[in-house]
Each structure stands twice: as structure tokens, then as C-alpha cells.
PDB file of C-alpha atoms in Angstrom:
ATOM      1  CA  ASP C   1     142.842  78.284 -40.689  1.00  0.00           C
ATOM      2  CA  SER C   2     144.056  81.643 -39.345  1.00  0.00           C
ATOM      3  CA  GLY C   3     140.574  83.002 -38.690  1.00  0.00           C
ATOM      4  CA  VAL C   4     141.083  85.833 -41.191  1.00  0.00           C
ATOM      5  CA  THR C   5     138.788  85.667 -44.203  1.00  0.00           C
ATOM      6  CA  GLN C   6     139.198  87.358 -47.543  1.00  0.00           C
ATOM      7  CA  THR C   7     136.808  87.605 -50.458  1.00  0.00           C
ATOM      8  CA  PRO C   8     136.837  87.021 -53.300  1.00  0.00           C
ATOM      9  CA  LYS C   9     139.496  84.337 -53.671  1.00  0.00           C
ATOM     10  CA  HIS C  10     140.090  85.185 -57.315  1.00  0.00           C
ATOM     11  CA  LEU C  11     139.285  88.293 -59.323  1.00  0.00           C
ATOM     12  CA  ILE C  12     139.811  88.792 -63.040  1.00  0.00           C
ATOM     13  CA  THR C  13     139.174  92.202 -64.514  1.00  0.00           C
ATOM     14  CA  ALA C  14     140.282  94.552 -67.258  1.00  0.00           C
ATOM     15  CA  THR C  15     142.587  97.537 -67.274  1.00  0.00           C
ATOM     16  CA  GLY C  16     140.942 100.755 -66.178  1.00  0.00           C
ATOM     17  CA  GLN C  17     138.417  99.015 -63.971  1.00  0.00           C
ATOM     18  CA  ARG C  18     137.852  99.335 -60.234  1.00  0.00           C
ATOM     19  CA  VAL C  19     137.638  96.462 -57.728  1.00  0.00           C
ATOM     20  CA  THR C  20     137.034  96.047 -54.021  1.00  0.00           C
ATOM     21  CA  LEU C  21     138.751  93.420 -51.897  1.00  0.00           C
ATOM     22  CA  ARG C  22     137.239  92.527 -48.553  1.00  0.00           C
ATOM     23  CA  CYS C  23     138.823  91.302 -45.344  1.00  0.00           C
ATOM     24  CA  SER C  24     137.304  90.133 -42.070  1.00  0.00           C
ATOM     25  CA  PRO C  25     139.816  90.011 -39.211  1.00  0.00           C
ATOM     26  CA  ARG C  26     139.988  87.396 -36.488  1.00  0.00           C
ATOM     27  CA  SER C  27     137.430  87.839 -33.747  1.00  0.00           C
ATOM     28  CA  GLY C  28     138.758  90.408 -31.284  1.00  0.00           C
ATOM     29  CA  ASP C  29     141.518  91.771 -33.513  1.00  0.00           C
ATOM     30  CA  LEU C  30     141.444  95.533 -33.940  1.00  0.00           C
ATOM     31  CA  SER C  31     144.312  95.983 -36.406  1.00  0.00           C
ATOM     32  CA  VAL C  32     144.104  95.152 -40.088  1.00  0.00           C
ATOM     33  CA  TYR C  33     147.053  95.238 -42.465  1.00  0.00           C
ATOM     34  CA  TRP C  34     147.095  94.977 -46.255  1.00  0.00           C
ATOM     35  CA  TYR C  35     150.030  93.539 -48.186  1.00  0.00           C
ATOM     36  CA  GLN C  36     150.677  93.053 -51.888  1.00  0.00           C
ATOM     37  CA  GLN C  37     152.680  90.097 -53.196  1.00  0.00           C
ATOM     38  CA  SER C  38     153.922  90.367 -56.773  1.00  0.00           C
ATOM     39  CA  LEU C  39     156.672  88.635 -58.696  1.00  0.00           C
ATOM     40  CA  ASP C  40     158.747  91.761 -59.204  1.00  0.00           C
ATOM     41  CA  GLN C  41     158.158  93.591 -55.903  1.00  0.00           C
ATOM     42  CA  GLY C  42     157.818  90.671 -53.516  1.00  0.00           C
ATOM     43  CA  LEU C  43     155.718  91.127 -50.370  1.00  0.00           C
ATOM     44  CA  GLN C  44     155.083  94.779 -49.598  1.00  0.00           C
ATOM     45  CA  PHE C  45     153.150  96.482 -46.852  1.00  0.00           C
ATOM     46  CA  LEU C  46     150.428  98.745 -48.169  1.00  0.00           C
ATOM     47  CA  ILE C  47     148.430 100.178 -45.291  1.00  0.00           C
ATOM     48  CA  GLN C  48     147.268  99.529 -41.724  1.00  0.00           C
ATOM     49  CA  TYR C  49     144.098 100.403 -39.858  1.00  0.00           C
ATOM     50  CA  TYR C  50     143.476 100.219 -36.151  1.00  0.00           C
ATOM     51  CA  ASN C  51     139.941 100.382 -34.820  1.00  0.00           C
ATOM     52  CA  GLY C  52     138.714 102.294 -37.838  1.00  0.00           C
ATOM     53  CA  GLU C  53     141.592 104.731 -38.157  1.00  0.00           C
ATOM     54  CA  GLU C  54     144.485 104.697 -40.598  1.00  0.00           C
ATOM     55  CA  ARG C  55     147.710 104.211 -38.621  1.00  0.00           C
ATOM     56  CA  ALA C  56     150.492 103.478 -41.090  1.00  0.00           C
ATOM     57  CA  LYS C  57     151.023 103.731 -44.804  1.00  0.00           C
ATOM     58  CA  GLY C  58     153.535 101.937 -46.973  1.00  0.00           C
ATOM     59  CA  ASN C  59     154.079 101.883 -50.710  1.00  0.00           C
ATOM     60  CA  ILE C  60     150.425 102.306 -51.547  1.00  0.00           C
ATOM     61  CA  LEU C  61     149.574 103.937 -54.854  1.00  0.00           C
ATOM     62  CA  GLU C  62     147.238 106.930 -54.948  1.00  0.00           C
ATOM     63  CA  ARG C  63     144.856 104.826 -57.076  1.00  0.00           C
ATOM     64  CA  PHE C  64     144.454 102.520 -54.092  1.00  0.00           C
ATOM     65  CA  SER C  65     142.496 103.298 -50.939  1.00  0.00           C
ATOM     66  CA  ALA C  66     141.265 101.391 -47.942  1.00  0.00           C
ATOM     67  CA  GLN C  67     138.966 101.748 -44.989  1.00  0.00           C
ATOM     68  CA  GLN C  68     137.989  99.870 -41.874  1.00  0.00           C
ATOM     69  CA  PHE C  69     134.358  99.808 -40.883  1.00  0.00           C
ATOM     70  CA  PRO C  70     132.758  99.890 -37.402  1.00  0.00           C
ATOM     71  CA  ASP C  71     132.387  96.103 -37.453  1.00  0.00           C
ATOM     72  CA  LEU C  72     136.181  96.033 -38.059  1.00  0.00           C
ATOM     73  CA  HIS C  73     136.091  94.476 -41.502  1.00  0.00           C
ATOM     74  CA  SER C  74     138.236  96.247 -44.048  1.00  0.00           C
ATOM     75  CA  GLU C  75     138.056  96.916 -47.764  1.00  0.00           C
ATOM     76  CA  LEU C  76     140.846  97.696 -50.179  1.00  0.00           C
ATOM     77  CA  ASN C  77     139.729  99.614 -53.249  1.00  0.00           C
ATOM     78  CA  LEU C  78     141.856  99.508 -56.375  1.00  0.00           C
ATOM     79  CA  SER C  79     140.938 101.843 -59.231  1.00  0.00           C
ATOM     80  CA  SER C  80     142.159 102.612 -62.761  1.00  0.00           C
ATOM     81  CA  LEU C  81     143.715  99.181 -62.755  1.00  0.00           C
ATOM     82  CA  GLU C  82     146.881  98.513 -64.718  1.00  0.00           C
ATOM     83  CA  LEU C  83     148.481  95.254 -65.798  1.00  0.00           C
ATOM     84  CA  GLY C  84     151.127  95.737 -63.138  1.00  0.00           C
ATOM     85  CA  ASP C  85     148.506  95.635 -60.385  1.00  0.00           C
ATOM     86  CA  SER C  86     148.100  91.906 -60.940  1.00  0.00           C
ATOM     87  CA  ALA C  87     149.190  90.349 -57.676  1.00  0.00           C
ATOM     88  CA  LEU C  88     148.148  88.454 -54.597  1.00  0.00           C
ATOM     89  CA  TYR C  89     146.673  90.782 -51.979  1.00  0.00           C
ATOM     90  CA  PHE C  90     146.848  89.650 -48.377  1.00  0.00           C
ATOM     91  CA  CYS C  91     145.056  90.936 -45.367  1.00  0.00           C
ATOM     92  CA  ALA C  92     146.424  90.284 -41.885  1.00  0.00           C
ATOM     93  CA  SER C  93     145.056  91.092 -38.466  1.00  0.00           C
ATOM     94  CA  SER C  94     146.487  91.452 -35.000  1.00  0.00           C
ATOM     95  CA  VAL C  95     145.153  92.171 -31.542  1.00  0.00           C
ATOM     96  CA  GLY C  96     146.330  95.753 -31.334  1.00  0.00           C
ATOM     97  CA  LEU C  97     149.127  98.188 -31.874  1.00  0.00           C
ATOM     98  CA  ALA C  98     152.757  97.188 -31.516  1.00  0.00           C
ATOM     99  CA  GLY C  99     153.745  97.439 -27.911  1.00  0.00           C
ATOM    100  CA  ALA C 100     155.702  95.828 -25.131  1.00  0.00           C
ATOM    101  CA  SER C 101     153.686  92.658 -25.367  1.00  0.00           C
ATOM    102  CA  SER C 102     155.005  90.355 -28.059  1.00  0.00           C
ATOM    103  CA  SER C 103     151.549  89.179 -28.868  1.00  0.00           C
ATOM    104  CA  TYR C 104     150.716  92.573 -30.306  1.00  0.00           C
ATOM    105  CA  ASN C 105     153.177  92.016 -33.099  1.00  0.00           C
ATOM    106  CA  GLU C 106     151.818  88.686 -34.255  1.00  0.00           C
ATOM    107  CA  GLN C 107     149.908  89.085 -37.470  1.00  0.00           C
ATOM    108  CA  PHE C 108     147.617  86.379 -38.766  1.00  0.00           C
ATOM    109  CA  PHE C 109     147.260  86.252 -42.516  1.00  0.00           C
ATOM    110  CA  GLY C 110     144.237  85.506 -44.621  1.00  0.00           C
ATOM    111  CA  PRO C 111     144.396  83.238 -47.694  1.00  0.00           C
ATOM    112  CA  GLY C 112     144.675  86.200 -50.060  1.00  0.00           C
ATOM    113  CA  THR C 113     142.836  87.486 -53.103  1.00  0.00           C
ATOM    114  CA  ARG C 114     144.502  86.823 -56.436  1.00  0.00           C
ATOM    115  CA  LEU C 115     143.878  89.757 -58.765  1.00  0.00           C
ATOM    116  CA  THR C 116     144.483  89.344 -62.476  1.00  0.00           C
ATOM    117  CA  VAL C 117     144.245  92.425 -64.666  1.00  0.00           C
ATOM    118  CA  LEU C 118     143.932  91.673 -68.388  1.00  0.00           C
TER     119      LEU C 118
ATOM    120  CA  ALA H   1     164.563 102.194 -42.240  1.00  0.00           C
ATOM    121  CA  GLN H   2     164.416  98.464 -42.033  1.00  0.00           C
ATOM    122  CA  SER H   3     165.391  95.861 -44.587  1.00  0.00           C
ATOM    123  CA  VAL H   4     165.698  92.103 -44.807  1.00  0.00           C
ATOM    124  CA  THR H   5     167.986  90.078 -47.034  1.00  0.00           C
ATOM    125  CA  GLN H   6     167.463  86.394 -47.581  1.00  0.00           C
ATOM    126  CA  LEU H   7     170.533  84.744 -49.027  1.00  0.00           C
ATOM    127  CA  GLY H   8     169.562  82.293 -51.729  1.00  0.00           C
ATOM    128  CA  SER H   9     166.261  82.478 -53.550  1.00  0.00           C
ATOM    129  CA  HIS H  10     166.291  78.686 -53.934  1.00  0.00           C
ATOM    130  CA  VAL H  11     167.615  76.040 -51.551  1.00  0.00           C
ATOM    131  CA  SER H  12     167.525  72.341 -52.328  1.00  0.00           C
ATOM    132  CA  VAL H  13     168.120  69.586 -49.770  1.00  0.00           C
ATOM    133  CA  SER H  14     167.638  65.859 -49.536  1.00  0.00           C
ATOM    134  CA  GLU H  15     165.043  64.391 -47.233  1.00  0.00           C
ATOM    135  CA  GLY H  16     166.619  63.931 -43.799  1.00  0.00           C
ATOM    136  CA  ALA H  17     169.297  66.562 -44.387  1.00  0.00           C
ATOM    137  CA  LEU H  18     169.815  69.771 -42.447  1.00  0.00           C
ATOM    138  CA  VAL H  19     167.801  72.779 -43.578  1.00  0.00           C
ATOM    139  CA  LEU H  20     169.483  76.174 -43.277  1.00  0.00           C
ATOM    140  CA  LEU H  21     167.780  79.289 -44.615  1.00  0.00           C
ATOM    141  CA  ARG H  22     169.690  82.501 -44.153  1.00  0.00           C
ATOM    142  CA  CYS H  23     168.297  85.878 -43.156  1.00  0.00           C
ATOM    143  CA  ASN H  24     170.092  89.111 -42.374  1.00  0.00           C
ATOM    144  CA  TYR H  25     168.327  92.265 -41.305  1.00  0.00           C
ATOM    145  CA  SER H  26     169.027  95.931 -40.986  1.00  0.00           C
ATOM    146  CA  SER H  27     167.292  97.942 -38.301  1.00  0.00           C
ATOM    147  CA  SER H  28     168.173 101.100 -36.424  1.00  0.00           C
ATOM    148  CA  VAL H  29     166.225  99.975 -33.369  1.00  0.00           C
ATOM    149  CA  PRO H  30     165.857  96.575 -31.678  1.00  0.00           C
ATOM    150  CA  PRO H  31     163.949  94.407 -34.119  1.00  0.00           C
ATOM    151  CA  TYR H  32     161.192  91.915 -33.822  1.00  0.00           C
ATOM    152  CA  LEU H  33     161.977  89.053 -36.203  1.00  0.00           C
ATOM    153  CA  PHE H  34     159.726  86.482 -37.813  1.00  0.00           C
ATOM    154  CA  TRP H  35     159.807  83.525 -40.164  1.00  0.00           C
ATOM    155  CA  TYR H  36     156.699  82.769 -42.198  1.00  0.00           C
ATOM    156  CA  VAL H  37     156.014  79.814 -44.501  1.00  0.00           C
ATOM    157  CA  GLN H  38     153.835  79.921 -47.592  1.00  0.00           C
ATOM    158  CA  TYR H  39     152.599  76.732 -49.209  1.00  0.00           C
ATOM    159  CA  PRO H  40     151.420  76.888 -52.833  1.00  0.00           C
ATOM    160  CA  ASN H  41     148.168  78.802 -53.237  1.00  0.00           C
ATOM    161  CA  GLN H  42     147.933  79.509 -49.524  1.00  0.00           C
ATOM    162  CA  GLY H  43     148.461  82.409 -47.176  1.00  0.00           C
ATOM    163  CA  LEU H  44     151.357  82.993 -44.818  1.00  0.00           C
ATOM    164  CA  GLN H  45     151.723  80.944 -41.665  1.00  0.00           C
ATOM    165  CA  LEU H  46     153.913  82.040 -38.775  1.00  0.00           C
ATOM    166  CA  LEU H  47     156.685  79.539 -38.044  1.00  0.00           C
ATOM    167  CA  LEU H  48     158.363  81.361 -35.178  1.00  0.00           C
ATOM    168  CA  LYS H  49     159.152  84.806 -33.807  1.00  0.00           C
ATOM    169  CA  TYR H  50     161.767  86.607 -31.765  1.00  0.00           C
ATOM    170  CA  THR H  51     160.752  89.627 -29.746  1.00  0.00           C
ATOM    171  CA  THR H  52     162.799  89.727 -26.554  1.00  0.00           C
ATOM    172  CA  GLY H  53     164.450  87.250 -24.222  1.00  0.00           C
ATOM    173  CA  ALA H  54     165.983  83.951 -25.305  1.00  0.00           C
ATOM    174  CA  THR H  55     167.810  84.320 -28.584  1.00  0.00           C
ATOM    175  CA  LEU H  56     167.171  80.733 -29.683  1.00  0.00           C
ATOM    176  CA  VAL H  57     163.519  80.392 -30.545  1.00  0.00           C
ATOM    177  CA  LYS H  58     161.677  77.226 -31.412  1.00  0.00           C
ATOM    178  CA  GLY H  59     158.746  77.141 -33.758  1.00  0.00           C
ATOM    179  CA  ILE H  60     156.319  74.754 -35.294  1.00  0.00           C
ATOM    180  CA  ASN H  61     157.208  71.703 -37.370  1.00  0.00           C
ATOM    181  CA  GLY H  62     160.642  71.320 -35.773  1.00  0.00           C
ATOM    182  CA  PHE H  63     162.059  74.638 -36.994  1.00  0.00           C
ATOM    183  CA  GLU H  64     164.166  76.934 -34.878  1.00  0.00           C
ATOM    184  CA  ALA H  65     166.066  80.184 -35.378  1.00  0.00           C
ATOM    185  CA  GLU H  66     168.725  82.054 -33.490  1.00  0.00           C
ATOM    186  CA  PHE H  67     168.875  85.823 -33.163  1.00  0.00           C
ATOM    187  CA  LYS H  68     172.486  86.986 -33.397  1.00  0.00           C
ATOM    188  CA  LYS H  69     172.658  90.709 -32.826  1.00  0.00           C
ATOM    189  CA  SER H  70     176.384  90.966 -33.586  1.00  0.00           C
ATOM    190  CA  GLU H  71     175.833  89.365 -36.987  1.00  0.00           C
ATOM    191  CA  THR H  72     172.390  90.959 -37.572  1.00  0.00           C
ATOM    192  CA  SER H  73     171.176  87.508 -38.523  1.00  0.00           C
ATOM    193  CA  PHE H  74     168.174  85.318 -37.868  1.00  0.00           C
ATOM    194  CA  HIS H  75     168.839  82.079 -39.734  1.00  0.00           C
ATOM    195  CA  LEU H  76     166.214  79.345 -39.818  1.00  0.00           C
ATOM    196  CA  THR H  77     167.225  75.716 -39.279  1.00  0.00           C
ATOM    197  CA  LYS H  78     165.697  72.279 -39.065  1.00  0.00           C
ATOM    198  CA  PRO H  79     167.848  69.222 -38.304  1.00  0.00           C
ATOM    199  CA  SER H  80     166.089  66.852 -40.672  1.00  0.00           C
ATOM    200  CA  ALA H  81     164.100  67.914 -43.733  1.00  0.00           C
ATOM    201  CA  HIS H  82     160.800  66.308 -44.583  1.00  0.00           C
ATOM    202  CA  MET H  83     159.082  66.292 -47.941  1.00  0.00           C
ATOM    203  CA  SER H  84     156.246  68.326 -46.430  1.00  0.00           C
ATOM    204  CA  ASP H  85     158.692  71.180 -45.702  1.00  0.00           C
ATOM    205  CA  ALA H  86     158.804  72.097 -49.387  1.00  0.00           C
ATOM    206  CA  ALA H  87     157.428  75.637 -49.532  1.00  0.00           C
ATOM    207  CA  GLU H  88     158.504  79.264 -49.719  1.00  0.00           C
ATOM    208  CA  TYR H  89     159.899  80.814 -46.573  1.00  0.00           C
ATOM    209  CA  PHE H  90     159.912  84.497 -45.706  1.00  0.00           C
ATOM    210  CA  CYS H  91     161.930  86.289 -43.078  1.00  0.00           C
ATOM    211  CA  ALA H  92     160.365  89.510 -41.789  1.00  0.00           C
ATOM    212  CA  VAL H  93     161.198  92.324 -39.402  1.00  0.00           C
ATOM    213  CA  SER H  94     159.138  94.838 -37.503  1.00  0.00           C
ATOM    214  CA  TYR H  95     159.671  97.053 -34.494  1.00  0.00           C
ATOM    215  CA  ASN H  96     157.929  99.339 -32.086  1.00  0.00           C
ATOM    216  CA  ALA H  97     159.354 102.820 -32.369  1.00  0.00           C
ATOM    217  CA  GLY H  98     156.800 104.381 -30.090  1.00  0.00           C
ATOM    218  CA  GLY H  99     154.445 105.459 -32.763  1.00  0.00           C
ATOM    219  CA  THR H 100     155.619 105.272 -36.320  1.00  0.00           C
ATOM    220  CA  SER H 101     155.605 101.647 -37.369  1.00  0.00           C
ATOM    221  CA  TYR H 102     152.705 100.062 -35.565  1.00  0.00           C
ATOM    222  CA  GLY H 103     154.020  96.587 -36.298  1.00  0.00           C
ATOM    223  CA  LYS H 104     154.066  96.610 -40.095  1.00  0.00           C
ATOM    224  CA  LEU H 105     156.205  93.810 -41.454  1.00  0.00           C
ATOM    225  CA  THR H 106     159.081  94.264 -43.874  1.00  0.00           C
ATOM    226  CA  PHE H 107     159.730  91.023 -45.730  1.00  0.00           C
ATOM    227  CA  GLY H 108     162.693  89.486 -47.438  1.00  0.00           C
ATOM    228  CA  GLN H 109     162.389  88.265 -51.007  1.00  0.00           C
ATOM    229  CA  GLY H 110     161.676  84.700 -49.942  1.00  0.00           C
ATOM    230  CA  THR H 111     163.509  81.394 -50.267  1.00  0.00           C
ATOM    231  CA  ILE H 112     161.955  78.455 -52.059  1.00  0.00           C
ATOM    232  CA  LEU H 113     162.872  75.217 -50.322  1.00  0.00           C
ATOM    233  CA  THR H 114     162.868  72.037 -52.405  1.00  0.00           C
ATOM    234  CA  VAL H 115     163.194  68.676 -50.688  1.00  0.00           C
ATOM    235  CA  HIS H 116     164.379  65.707 -52.748  1.00  0.00           C
ATOM    236  CA  PRO H 117     163.569  62.098 -51.814  1.00  0.00           C
TER     237      PRO H 117
END
């Protein structure tokens, strides 16, 4: 158990719908990262938040958005869903920003949310 | 930009045999390198990491990897495979460029390890 929790575990929805994925980081971790794992794209970084602020963006679609709340949990919102959005969505957390200390780079992954768009 | 290439999407070994999973990276700045393991229907678990210092790093479950800068490689090895090692393995790279990356991981495509009795 990494200490990172994600809900729900599974989500089945229809095209055009909107869903929200939730992530609670490990106690004390300020950074939250979102990744998407799909068969055709592999594991891709989507977005990172640090202490409530967006700090880095990857290949995240405009239909997707995220935020990190004052209690440090994060939500990933996916809208106007398409079949191709079906994937496993992982959240990871780390202590802080990348820095001289190696521990800052260690990310702990949650179990993921499997999204199926029908 | 960074990239990771894992040679071989599938590797099959016999129980007790050497495990060698290959990873090559591309990075314009000194990298931080990681190997993660993913068991079916589970999240990613860190096996080992290289940041600075000793180039041979030891991880959990008897795995180790060696950072070879001249070859831009970070291959994962285990002397003797066990049935429980069957999983998918991901090599990943990140770096601290003083502000732009903030530790995001760039992953390889993954290697599925099968262990035969």
C-alpha cells in the first residue's frame, strides 16, 4: 500500500459525458501528479500540482482539467468523453518539488481508476 | 526533451535464470532514472532509482540496475528469476532543470516479463 488513494476504482460511462476522478496523496506530500495509461499511448504524464498550484503540464487535452484543493487532495475532470479516453488513470504524490534531494523525485502511485467509455 | 526506450516488449525466462530488461534513455541534462513494476490490476511500485552517486543501485526483490552514462543505459537485472517476478516493468526518467520539469516522469513502453517453471 503506497498510501495514495484513488476513487472510484472503476468507472463506466458513455461518450459525451463528464466524470471526476479523485486522488488523496500520502500524508505530508505536497505534489500530486496525474498519469494516463492506455494501450496505444502507454504511460503519459498529464499534469502536476504542488501545494494547490499547477506546476507542470504534459499531453493533457483541453477537455481535461484538474485542481488541487487546500486539503491537498486532487481531482481530475474529464469532459465530452470519447471512446479513446478509455484508460487507466493514475495519481502519484511526492514530498515536494524536484530538487537536490533524491527523495523529492520519488513518486508513490495510487492503484488507479479504470475508465471505460462506451 | 527526454525519452526512454525499452528494448523488447516481451521477455520470457525460466525460473532460476538471469533476468535482463533493457532500457536506454535520452536526456539533455543529467537524468534521474527509475524502474517501476506493475502487477496485474495494480498500481506502479518503485523497484529502484538512480539519482546521483554510485552507479550500481540495488532495489527490492533482488533487482539491481547500473547507470552507464557512456551508453545512456539503465538495464535492470536479477540473477535468478522467480515465478513471482512475472509482471510488467517500466523504466522512467526525470530531471531537475531548475524549474521546468518538477520531477514529472517520462516512461518507456514497458516490458512484460514471463517466468516459466
